Amino acid sequence: MSLLSRGICRGLLVAGATLLATSAFAQMEIKVIAPAAPGGGWDQTARSIQQALIAEKLVKNAQVINIAGAGGTVGLAQFVNGAKGDGNQLMVNGFVMVGAILMNKSPVSLSQITPIARITEETQVMVVPANSPIKTAKDLAELVKKDVAKVTFAGGSAGGVDHIMAALFVGAAGADASKVNYVAFSGGGESLAAILGGKVTAGISGYGEYEGQIKAGKLRAIGVTSPQRLPNADVPTFKELSIDLVLTNWRSVFGAPGISDAQKKTLAELVDKLVKSNSWKDILKQKGWDDAYLPGEPFAKFLADEQTRVGNVMKTVGLVK
Amino acid sequence: MDALASLIHGLAIATQPMNMLYALIGVLLGTAVGVLPGIGPALTVALLLPITFKLDPAGSLIMFAGIYYGGMYGGSTTSILINTPGESASMVTTLEGNKMAKAGRGGPALATAAIGSFVAGTLATLGIVFLAPWLVNVAVNFGPEDYFALMCVAFITVSATFGDSPVRGLTSLCIGLTLGLVGIDKLTGQARLAFGVPDLLDGIEVTTLAVGLFALGEALYVASRRHLVEEKLEPVRGALWMTKADWSRSWKPWLRGTMFGFPIGALPAGGAEIPTFLSYSTEKRLTKHPEEFGHGAIEGVAGPEAANNASAAGTLVPLLTLGLPTSATAAMMLAGFQQYGLNPGPLLFAERPDLVWGLIASLFIANVMLLVLNLPLVGLWVRLLAIPQSWLYAGILVFATMGTIAAKPSVVELSMLAGFGVMGFLMRRFGYPIAPVVVGLILGPVAEAQLRRALQISLGDPMVLLQSPMSATLLGIALLALIAPFALNGMSRFKASED
Amino acid sequence: MDTASERRPDTAGMLIAGVLLLIAVVIFWDTSALQLAPTYGVGPKATPYVIATGMAVLAAGNFWLSWRGDYPERESFDPKAIVLILGGLAALIAIIGLGGGFIPATAVLFAATATAFGRRAVHIDLAIGLALGFIVFLLFDKLLTLALPAGPIERLL
């Protein structure tokens, strides 16, 4: 028994030591705020940042804090109110938060926090089950034009990137985007099951999430939203099918509100080192995320454009009055 | 049979001494975090995942499996000992488990939970080996209308938790349903009953409600009556271990619980709670000791605990065969896979059988470790109840609030916890059953969302509920379960329960 | 559960019935303010209306129960204990809300609850609570990187 318990102790020490084993020269203790519950995209991004920061010894310590709720707006509100001037915090957010802020009539907005950089993006894909009579995005566009109500799209939560893409597709196909029949599911798993089971006409998701199904021939990918074809997949873009639909689900990091220029510069440098590190590149490869690093002013401008576009779609679909 | 050979190979790897040690550490850590009310297996895995980053793939996967099972078992332990469900799936366990603990039978309750989890986990693992491809087809063809029908069946089972008055039971249920309305409507994105409070937008956390009603409510109630009845807990009365009668009353519920848990867990939106409800109400109907239900019937612990564990294994079916993470915990497991550049999906079994079977074998080993670790500890756990009442409840409140503080550190959430505590106290005082509130909060939103999805796809045609054979069958079962007691007993049971 | 002599209207029960009716009204009122309806299927208003109706019916049912006096008999209770525990919770919320940190908040809750359960050694209980909070904080925040609220004491660790 004593041998066993000594073994346990040693194991615990190993586990403990590996947690604490960071070098002393990088002094920052970074808090990475994930405005979502564990398991989702923002949480995984935050945990990947944590993992890479520690592995590269860029900081003394990094902690992920989950503040879930309402498309991230609960986390945003807490960040705006609670992190003022704190140069040691980073918040992960992205495309979905832009819509959530509008939809939930959030009292705080992205303009109140400090944009650092866009870091990753995921291409969106539209799929149909392998046995569907729909072969191409053109076929689906025809169906939509004929009777928009009968074409059901499955995807994530209402007002999210999938919903916006469905509306944009219906609009681009020449039908009334306000009539889109979008069925919101609470998780990627549930909507995938509905697509595979043929309960809905088509499904929408991030490409990475359905890649396995597509490669296994269970789902047919009829279009991706990137401007160019993905390097590792033989799926046409909507653009080349002359359906005007370009969209990526980007993720970004922000600093706290009211931080000094020096603090902002430090964070920007940290993020710059992070995204250029090998650990980060390995993570991107693992997770199937694309590098979309866009720091500083260009990111601020990109953000403004996306806010306008999302706002317009939300009004069309009737998610915002 | 290829599958079996692969499993045996996986077992050989998982039983290497170093890997066994990792499993043990994982189970320990998982239990340590999992006992915190409000921190379920998903968060436990999320928190401890970084630790596994540093190990080699096999060791990491095995520690991971240990954390997962440890986190699940930790929730049951608190349910039984201190009437505080660690997560929503172990809520049902409190109903009989805590009564047993108070009667000095905490030992057998913990033991039947641990052994039942082990039995269910083992059977469900075999289920993955042999039934996965078949089951996943059924699961994928389960549409929104079928889920709605399943929810109807589950709703019928709530009556098993009603106690002696249908009116009071329904009132509790309706309060739960009302709480379930709070938050953003999943289909149109509008806030209901949130009154402009951002913390309410995502709805009411089941664990906050359960911990408030059960743990805080109980503490307030006991404290307020202390001058009347000095409740003296005897940690052990009779045998610490399960008696022969306990065994013979437990084994059938274990098996039946597994039968509920595994297939429903395999459904993409099945969840772990519904099988525990179904199991509890089934055991209550089938038991030869109906008088013990509500006062500590061992069947009421054995069945739901087995169902809970089997459903956890069930979620692996869509995860491994389709790459479908159907629960937060499964999503975390996916993250665990991705550490090794794996994307679970239809090709995973073909491409990396070693790791898949390694994981399944690890789960099996973790399950064994859990048993090895916990059975000897049952005596120790039960001794916790020997702590003086004042310190015991003080400690319970500290851990109950800490779970909420760690999971959602906001003043609003903590205030809700306190509010639910007061509600739990009042409900106890005025004789309203507690469990239906939680059941309503869990089932209500799912039933609504699935019904609305079904009607959205059918463009508003309600016949869709009867056109699906699965849905029609389930609705038939619900109807039967509803009228059978009346038909069998000719209203007499209803009358008796009303008075 | 009751004897015939006790079957007279129960005021507390009627109060409960009133609260249930109030809840039903609030649900109706809140739901009627929803503006957006989906293009297809059932909207977000249907379920709340059903539940509100159910609640109103149950309010009537509870009223009937209390009219018959069909409520469990209530024993006297010790309001001091309730106030102490709720006070401890309120203090915990306040300390955390104001940035006092996890350890002192835990200590206060521990001591308040122990006192509510009849102990008369506040100083010792505070010390135990502090020690408990300290151990828990070290274990979970430092070793397992679970973020717990930090105040002045925690930042020293």
mmCIF file of N, CA, C and O in Angstrom, chain A residues 8 34 38 42 74 82 90 119 140 149 162 170 175 180 186 198 201 205 207 230 237 273 281:
data_model
loop_
_atom_site.group_PDB
_atom_site.id
_atom_site.type_symbol
_atom_site.label_atom_id
_atom_site.label_comp_id
_atom_site.label_asym_id
_atom_site.label_seq_id
_atom_site.Cartn_x
_atom_site.Cartn_y
_atom_site.Cartn_z
ATOM 1 N N ILE A 8 1.441 7.148 -6.146
ATOM 2 C CA ILE A 8 0.414 8.176 -6.390
ATOM 3 C C ILE A 8 1.001 9.550 -6.142
ATOM 4 O O ILE A 8 0.836 10.478 -6.930
ATOM 5 N N ALA A 34 -12.727 33.355 -22.062
ATOM 6 C CA ALA A 34 -13.525 32.697 -23.096
ATOM 7 C C ALA A 34 -14.983 32.977 -22.774
ATOM 8 O O ALA A 34 -15.494 32.476 -21.778
ATOM 9 N N PRO A 38 -17.191 25.591 -21.574
ATOM 10 C CA PRO A 38 -16.146 24.704 -22.074
ATOM 11 C C PRO A 38 -16.642 23.842 -23.233
ATOM 12 O O PRO A 38 -17.785 23.414 -23.233
ATOM 13 N N TRP A 42 -14.908 29.173 -29.006
ATOM 14 C CA TRP A 42 -14.147 30.207 -28.304
ATOM 15 C C TRP A 42 -13.376 29.614 -27.143
ATOM 16 O O TRP A 42 -12.252 30.019 -26.853
ATOM 17 N N VAL A 74 -22.678 38.161 -22.325
ATOM 18 C CA VAL A 74 -22.537 38.215 -20.874
ATOM 19 C C VAL A 74 -21.062 38.393 -20.508
ATOM 20 O O VAL A 74 -20.693 39.231 -19.688
ATOM 21 N N GLY A 82 -15.546 44.899 -15.701
ATOM 22 C CA GLY A 82 -14.682 44.391 -14.643
ATOM 23 C C GLY A 82 -13.190 44.413 -14.935
ATOM 24 O O GLY A 82 -12.389 44.176 -14.045
ATOM 25 N N LEU A 90 -6.870 39.024 -21.891
ATOM 26 C CA LEU A 90 -7.203 38.926 -23.309
ATOM 27 C C LEU A 90 -8.575 38.281 -23.405
ATOM 28 O O LEU A 90 -8.869 37.334 -22.684
ATOM 29 N N ILE A 119 -7.237 36.398 -35.386
ATOM 30 C CA ILE A 119 -6.187 35.382 -35.368
ATOM 31 C C ILE A 119 -6.488 34.152 -36.216
ATOM 32 O O ILE A 119 -5.597 33.620 -36.856
ATOM 33 N N LEU A 140 -29.670 23.466 -55.453
ATOM 34 C CA LEU A 140 -30.302 23.949 -54.234
ATOM 35 C C LEU A 140 -30.855 25.355 -54.450
ATOM 36 O O LEU A 140 -31.966 25.671 -54.011
ATOM 37 N N ALA A 149 -39.979 28.096 -48.721
ATOM 38 C CA ALA A 149 -40.417 27.528 -47.439
ATOM 39 C C ALA A 149 -40.030 26.063 -47.300
ATOM 40 O O ALA A 149 -39.710 25.584 -46.214
ATOM 41 N N ASP A 162 -24.098 30.418 -38.987
ATOM 42 C CA ASP A 162 -24.814 29.501 -39.881
ATOM 43 C C ASP A 162 -26.121 30.121 -40.373
ATOM 44 O O ASP A 162 -26.487 30.015 -41.535
ATOM 45 N N VAL A 170 -29.932 32.264 -49.489
ATOM 46 C CA VAL A 170 -31.273 32.407 -50.062
ATOM 47 C C VAL A 170 -31.358 33.710 -50.852
ATOM 48 O O VAL A 170 -31.887 33.746 -51.970
ATOM 49 N N ALA A 175 -34.051 34.503 -54.011
ATOM 50 C CA ALA A 175 -35.340 34.377 -53.331
ATOM 51 C C ALA A 175 -35.398 35.406 -52.202
ATOM 52 O O ALA A 175 -34.433 36.114 -51.945
ATOM 53 N N VAL A 180 -36.422 32.660 -45.285
ATOM 54 C CA VAL A 180 -35.554 31.490 -45.114
ATOM 55 C C VAL A 180 -36.085 30.597 -43.992
ATOM 56 O O VAL A 180 -36.465 31.073 -42.922
ATOM 57 N N SER A 186 -29.135 23.183 -31.111
ATOM 58 C CA SER A 186 -28.285 23.742 -30.056
ATOM 59 C C SER A 186 -26.829 23.309 -30.172
ATOM 60 O O SER A 186 -25.957 23.968 -29.646
ATOM 61 N N GLY A 198 -31.677 12.985 -42.884
ATOM 62 C CA GLY A 198 -32.537 13.506 -43.937
ATOM 63 C C GLY A 198 -33.745 14.277 -43.416
ATOM 64 O O GLY A 198 -34.749 14.415 -44.106
ATOM 65 N N THR A 201 -33.268 19.742 -45.525
ATOM 66 C CA THR A 201 -32.765 19.701 -46.894
ATOM 67 C C THR A 201 -31.249 19.827 -46.937
ATOM 68 O O THR A 201 -30.570 19.080 -47.639
ATOM 69 N N SER A 205 -22.316 24.482 -41.598
ATOM 70 C CA SER A 205 -21.407 24.389 -40.458
ATOM 71 C C SER A 205 -20.036 24.873 -40.877
ATOM 72 O O SER A 205 -19.805 25.185 -42.044
ATOM 73 N N TYR A 207 -16.320 24.160 -41.978
ATOM 74 C CA TYR A 207 -15.865 23.047 -42.805
ATOM 75 C C TYR A 207 -15.205 21.955 -41.962
ATOM 76 O O TYR A 207 -15.465 20.761 -42.141
ATOM 77 N N LEU A 230 -10.536 25.518 -50.949
ATOM 78 C CA LEU A 230 -9.654 25.068 -49.887
ATOM 79 C C LEU A 230 -8.587 24.170 -50.491
ATOM 80 O O LEU A 230 -8.871 23.391 -51.404
ATOM 81 N N THR A 237 -16.209 26.760 -54.609
ATOM 82 C CA THR A 237 -16.656 27.899 -53.810
ATOM 83 C C THR A 237 -17.980 28.376 -54.379
ATOM 84 O O THR A 237 -18.294 28.142 -55.552
ATOM 85 N N LYS A 273 3.942 37.322 -31.192
ATOM 86 C CA LYS A 273 4.858 36.207 -30.920
ATOM 87 C C LYS A 273 4.104 34.892 -30.899
ATOM 88 O O LYS A 273 4.573 33.870 -31.386
ATOM 89 N N LYS A 281 1.243 27.087 -34.551
ATOM 90 C CA LYS A 281 1.028 26.512 -35.887
ATOM 91 C C LYS A 281 0.610 25.048 -35.796
ATOM 92 O O LYS A 281 -0.246 24.592 -36.568
#
